[in-house]
Amino acid sequence: MQVKIFEDHPELSATVAREIQELVQAKPNTILCMASGETPRLTCQLLVQMIRSGKTDISQLHFIGLDEWVGIEPGNSGSCHYFFQHELITPLGLREDQVHLFDGMSTDLQAECKKMDETIDRLGGIDLIVAGIGMNGHIGFNEPGISPDLYSHVAQLDETTLTVGQKYFDSPTRLQEGITLGLKHLLNARKAILIANGKKKAEVIRSAVRETVSNHLPATIMQTHSNGFIMVDKEAASLL
Ligand code: PGA
């Protein structure tokens, strides 16, 4: 794993967006997995601009959403679905068959997990995963204590995620579970980039980079990825 430090969030986001665009240019049938959230929003917006202005062929691209809140409607602006729809799927004009998102409203969440795992297998595995990091060190909804051997699964969300998660919603929202790709998907991805910005992420980034690999802080698993990168701005790197 390598750590890369950037001046600020815009510079970090532009670099990641450029990297995604170059990958898609080199491999039009790229399997791209991204997180939603505050951190990757600018990356998504810059990627859309780059793809449009570069006339990059995205007709064979497959997009996979990292996770979703269970029980939250896709039309709720706090859902991951809404984020992906508005930041990537609609602006890029991705076809339905190119997009693979968890249905957090499904009555059979285990079947949703199985479908996602089979889709990723059928497509030949994830080329690039771009994830954020939670204040508790989670990646997706791989919460503290999670087994690194899991693929897609339903997670009980921990207190930090439940509290911090309210920031995505217009009004107080009852959150309890999430559905997510597993750390095994992260480790199996041909490349993994974890991004973080801002002072508030400095402590958790220090832990992710410096502490012994342990499921108490799921993001430490990045240390074991042979093609893994932690990309942060100066503020998030300030305790390294
Ligand atoms: P954020 O979320 O980008 O909104 O800070 C990070 C995460 O919880 O993965």
PDB file of N, CA and C in Angstrom, residues 65-113:
ATOM      1  N   GLY A  65     -22.191  -0.043  -7.142  1.00  0.00           N
ATOM      2  CA  GLY A  65     -22.307   0.799  -5.946  1.00  0.00           C
ATOM      3  C   GLY A  65     -21.823   0.031  -4.730  1.00  0.00           C
ATOM      4  N   LEU A  66     -20.982   0.674  -3.935  1.00  0.00           N
ATOM      5  CA  LEU A  66     -20.339  -0.018  -2.807  1.00  0.00           C
ATOM      6  C   LEU A  66     -21.325  -0.495  -1.747  1.00  0.00           C
ATOM      7  N   ASP A  67     -22.323   0.330  -1.456  1.00  0.00           N
ATOM      8  CA  ASP A  67     -23.207  -0.047  -0.349  1.00  0.00           C
ATOM      9  C   ASP A  67     -24.521   0.710  -0.413  1.00  0.00           C
ATOM     10  N   GLU A  68     -25.398   0.391   0.548  1.00  0.00           N
ATOM     11  CA  GLU A  68     -26.704   1.048   0.635  1.00  0.00           C
ATOM     12  C   GLU A  68     -27.259   0.894   2.042  1.00  0.00           C
ATOM     13  N   TRP A  69     -28.027   1.902   2.454  1.00  0.00           N
ATOM     14  CA  TRP A  69     -28.769   1.810   3.725  1.00  0.00           C
ATOM     15  C   TRP A  69     -29.950   0.869   3.514  1.00  0.00           C
ATOM     16  N   VAL A  70     -30.161  -0.037   4.459  1.00  0.00           N
ATOM     17  CA  VAL A  70     -31.330  -0.923   4.368  1.00  0.00           C
ATOM     18  C   VAL A  70     -32.578  -0.135   4.773  1.00  0.00           C
ATOM     19  N   GLY A  71     -33.639  -0.304   3.983  1.00  0.00           N
ATOM     20  CA  GLY A  71     -34.933   0.308   4.322  1.00  0.00           C
ATOM     21  C   GLY A  71     -35.083   1.748   3.883  1.00  0.00           C
ATOM     22  N   ILE A  72     -34.116   2.271   3.153  1.00  0.00           N
ATOM     23  CA  ILE A  72     -34.200   3.657   2.665  1.00  0.00           C
ATOM     24  C   ILE A  72     -34.528   3.627   1.168  1.00  0.00           C
ATOM     25  N   GLU A  73     -35.590   4.327   0.822  1.00  0.00           N
ATOM     26  CA  GLU A  73     -36.065   4.345  -0.575  1.00  0.00           C
ATOM     27  C   GLU A  73     -35.013   4.970  -1.498  1.00  0.00           C
ATOM     28  N   PRO A  74     -34.905   4.476  -2.727  1.00  0.00           N
ATOM     29  CA  PRO A  74     -33.937   5.055  -3.661  1.00  0.00           C
ATOM     30  C   PRO A  74     -34.190   6.534  -3.962  1.00  0.00           C
ATOM     31  N   GLY A  75     -35.450   6.973  -3.786  1.00  0.00           N
ATOM     32  CA  GLY A  75     -35.774   8.387  -4.045  1.00  0.00           C
ATOM     33  C   GLY A  75     -35.421   9.299  -2.881  1.00  0.00           C
ATOM     34  N   ASN A  76     -35.034   8.734  -1.747  1.00  0.00           N
ATOM     35  CA  ASN A  76     -34.620   9.532  -0.589  1.00  0.00           C
ATOM     36  C   ASN A  76     -33.232  10.115  -0.888  1.00  0.00           C
ATOM     37  N   SER A  77     -33.092  11.435  -0.743  1.00  0.00           N
ATOM     38  CA  SER A  77     -31.832  12.073  -1.146  1.00  0.00           C
ATOM     39  C   SER A  77     -30.648  11.635  -0.285  1.00  0.00           C
ATOM     40  N   GLY A  78     -30.916  10.949   0.826  1.00  0.00           N
ATOM     41  CA  GLY A  78     -29.819  10.436   1.647  1.00  0.00           C
ATOM     42  C   GLY A  78     -29.364   9.046   1.245  1.00  0.00           C
ATOM     43  N   SER A  79     -30.088   8.424   0.307  1.00  0.00           N
ATOM     44  CA  SER A  79     -29.711   7.053  -0.076  1.00  0.00           C
ATOM     45  C   SER A  79     -28.470   7.077  -0.978  1.00  0.00           C
ATOM     46  N   CYS A  80     -27.756   5.986  -0.973  1.00  0.00           N
ATOM     47  CA  CYS A  80     -26.589   5.868  -1.866  1.00  0.00           C
ATOM     48  C   CYS A  80     -27.075   5.831  -3.313  1.00  0.00           C
ATOM     49  N   HIS A  81     -28.214   5.173  -3.510  1.00  0.00           N
ATOM     50  CA  HIS A  81     -28.826   5.085  -4.833  1.00  0.00           C
ATOM     51  C   HIS A  81     -29.016   6.482  -5.441  1.00  0.00           C
ATOM     52  N   TYR A  82     -29.570   7.367  -4.633  1.00  0.00           N
ATOM     53  CA  TYR A  82     -29.843   8.738  -5.094  1.00  0.00           C
ATOM     54  C   TYR A  82     -28.535   9.423  -5.500  1.00  0.00           C
ATOM     55  N   PHE A  83     -27.523   9.248  -4.663  1.00  0.00           N
ATOM     56  CA  PHE A  83     -26.208   9.843  -4.946  1.00  0.00           C
ATOM     57  C   PHE A  83     -25.679   9.337  -6.293  1.00  0.00           C
ATOM     58  N   PHE A  84     -25.664   8.013  -6.465  1.00  0.00           N
ATOM     59  CA  PHE A  84     -25.106   7.451  -7.707  1.00  0.00           C
ATOM     60  C   PHE A  84     -25.933   7.905  -8.910  1.00  0.00           C
ATOM     61  N   GLN A  85     -27.250   7.912  -8.735  1.00  0.00           N
ATOM     62  CA  GLN A  85     -28.122   8.307  -9.836  1.00  0.00           C
ATOM     63  C   GLN A  85     -27.822   9.744 -10.278  1.00  0.00           C
ATOM     64  N   HIS A  86     -27.705  10.627  -9.283  1.00  0.00           N
ATOM     65  CA  HIS A  86     -27.567  12.051  -9.605  1.00  0.00           C
ATOM     66  C   HIS A  86     -26.144  12.467  -9.947  1.00  0.00           C
ATOM     67  N   GLU A  87     -25.167  11.799  -9.380  1.00  0.00           N
ATOM     68  CA  GLU A  87     -23.770  12.212  -9.617  1.00  0.00           C
ATOM     69  C   GLU A  87     -23.122  11.474 -10.786  1.00  0.00           C
ATOM     70  N   LEU A  88     -23.603  10.272 -11.090  1.00  0.00           N
ATOM     71  CA  LEU A  88     -22.925   9.493 -12.137  1.00  0.00           C
ATOM     72  C   LEU A  88     -23.869   8.944 -13.210  1.00  0.00           C
ATOM     73  N   ILE A  89     -24.893   8.238 -12.779  1.00  0.00           N
ATOM     74  CA  ILE A  89     -25.674   7.447 -13.736  1.00  0.00           C
ATOM     75  C   ILE A  89     -26.402   8.344 -14.738  1.00  0.00           C
ATOM     76  N   THR A  90     -27.134   9.331 -14.241  1.00  0.00           N
ATOM     77  CA  THR A  90     -27.853  10.233 -15.145  1.00  0.00           C
ATOM     78  C   THR A  90     -26.889  11.114 -15.947  1.00  0.00           C
ATOM     79  N   PRO A  91     -25.947  11.805 -15.282  1.00  0.00           N
ATOM     80  CA  PRO A  91     -25.036  12.661 -16.069  1.00  0.00           C
ATOM     81  C   PRO A  91     -24.234  11.891 -17.130  1.00  0.00           C
ATOM     82  N   LEU A  92     -23.894  10.642 -16.840  1.00  0.00           N
ATOM     83  CA  LEU A  92     -23.116   9.877 -17.829  1.00  0.00           C
ATOM     84  C   LEU A  92     -24.019   9.127 -18.805  1.00  0.00           C
ATOM     85  N   GLY A  93     -25.305   9.067 -18.491  1.00  0.00           N
ATOM     86  CA  GLY A  93     -26.235   8.339 -19.362  1.00  0.00           C
ATOM     87  C   GLY A  93     -25.952   6.841 -19.370  1.00  0.00           C
ATOM     88  N   LEU A  94     -25.571   6.307 -18.206  1.00  0.00           N
ATOM     89  CA  LEU A  94     -25.293   4.856 -18.148  1.00  0.00           C
ATOM     90  C   LEU A  94     -26.602   4.079 -18.317  1.00  0.00           C
ATOM     91  N   ARG A  95     -26.540   2.997 -19.068  1.00  0.00           N
ATOM     92  CA  ARG A  95     -27.716   2.148 -19.267  1.00  0.00           C
ATOM     93  C   ARG A  95     -27.969   1.308 -18.005  1.00  0.00           C
ATOM     94  N   GLU A  96     -29.206   0.851 -17.875  1.00  0.00           N
ATOM     95  CA  GLU A  96     -29.566   0.047 -16.704  1.00  0.00           C
ATOM     96  C   GLU A  96     -28.668  -1.196 -16.570  1.00  0.00           C
ATOM     97  N   ASP A  97     -28.342  -1.810 -17.713  1.00  0.00           N
ATOM     98  CA  ASP A  97     -27.557  -3.050 -17.656  1.00  0.00           C
ATOM     99  C   ASP A  97     -26.086  -2.796 -17.298  1.00  0.00           C
ATOM    100  N   GLN A  98     -25.689  -1.518 -17.233  1.00  0.00           N
ATOM    101  CA  GLN A  98     -24.312  -1.201 -16.858  1.00  0.00           C
ATOM    102  C   GLN A  98     -24.176  -0.879 -15.371  1.00  0.00           C
ATOM    103  N   VAL A  99     -25.308  -0.818 -14.686  1.00  0.00           N
ATOM    104  CA  VAL A  99     -25.310  -0.314 -13.315  1.00  0.00           C
ATOM    105  C   VAL A  99     -25.770  -1.404 -12.356  1.00  0.00           C
ATOM    106  N   HIS A 100     -25.033  -1.586 -11.282  1.00  0.00           N
ATOM    107  CA  HIS A 100     -25.331  -2.655 -10.327  1.00  0.00           C
ATOM    108  C   HIS A 100     -25.324  -2.061  -8.917  1.00  0.00           C
ATOM    109  N   LEU A 101     -26.530  -1.819  -8.410  1.00  0.00           N
ATOM    110  CA  LEU A 101     -26.667  -1.212  -7.082  1.00  0.00           C
ATOM    111  C   LEU A 101     -27.454  -2.162  -6.187  1.00  0.00           C
ATOM    112  N   PHE A 102     -27.113  -2.164  -4.908  1.00  0.00           N
ATOM    113  CA  PHE A 102     -27.909  -2.935  -3.954  1.00  0.00           C
ATOM    114  C   PHE A 102     -29.288  -2.301  -3.823  1.00  0.00           C
ATOM    115  N   ASP A 103     -30.314  -3.157  -3.745  1.00  0.00           N
ATOM    116  CA  ASP A 103     -31.661  -2.674  -3.454  1.00  0.00           C
ATOM    117  C   ASP A 103     -31.881  -2.792  -1.945  1.00  0.00           C
ATOM    118  N   GLY A 104     -31.758  -1.673  -1.265  1.00  0.00           N
ATOM    119  CA  GLY A 104     -31.900  -1.666   0.195  1.00  0.00           C
ATOM    120  C   GLY A 104     -33.332  -1.872   0.647  1.00  0.00           C
ATOM    121  N   MET A 105     -34.277  -1.854  -0.299  1.00  0.00           N
ATOM    122  CA  MET A 105     -35.693  -2.065   0.026  1.00  0.00           C
ATOM    123  C   MET A 105     -36.105  -3.514  -0.199  1.00  0.00           C
ATOM    124  N   SER A 106     -35.183  -4.331  -0.685  1.00  0.00           N
ATOM    125  CA  SER A 106     -35.527  -5.716  -1.014  1.00  0.00           C
ATOM    126  C   SER A 106     -36.040  -6.468   0.221  1.00  0.00           C
ATOM    127  N   THR A 107     -36.994  -7.368  -0.018  1.00  0.00           N
ATOM    128  CA  THR A 107     -37.485  -8.189   1.089  1.00  0.00           C
ATOM    129  C   THR A 107     -36.569  -9.405   1.269  1.00  0.00           C
ATOM    130  N   ASP A 108     -35.666  -9.602   0.323  1.00  0.00           N
ATOM    131  CA  ASP A 108     -34.724 -10.716   0.438  1.00  0.00           C
ATOM    132  C   ASP A 108     -33.296 -10.179   0.264  1.00  0.00           C
ATOM    133  N   LEU A 109     -32.753  -9.678   1.359  1.00  0.00           N
ATOM    134  CA  LEU A 109     -31.438  -9.029   1.298  1.00  0.00           C
ATOM    135  C   LEU A 109     -30.327 -10.039   1.014  1.00  0.00           C
ATOM    136  N   GLN A 110     -30.529 -11.281   1.467  1.00  0.00           N
ATOM    137  CA  GLN A 110     -29.512 -12.306   1.182  1.00  0.00           C
ATOM    138  C   GLN A 110     -29.430 -12.557  -0.321  1.00  0.00           C
ATOM    139  N   ALA A 111     -30.600 -12.539  -0.973  1.00  0.00           N
ATOM    140  CA  ALA A 111     -30.614 -12.722  -2.429  1.00  0.00           C
ATOM    141  C   ALA A 111     -29.925 -11.545  -3.121  1.00  0.00           C
ATOM    142  N   GLU A 112     -30.084 -10.347  -2.555  1.00  0.00           N
ATOM    143  CA  GLU A 112     -29.401  -9.158  -3.101  1.00  0.00           C
ATOM    144  C   GLU A 112     -27.878  -9.335  -3.028  1.00  0.00           C
ATOM    145  N   CYS A 113     -27.424  -9.859  -1.896  1.00  0.00           N
ATOM    146  CA  CYS A 113     -25.981 -10.084  -1.710  1.00  0.00           C
ATOM    147  C   CYS A 113     -25.480 -11.105  -2.730  1.00  0.00           C
TER     148      CYS A 113
END
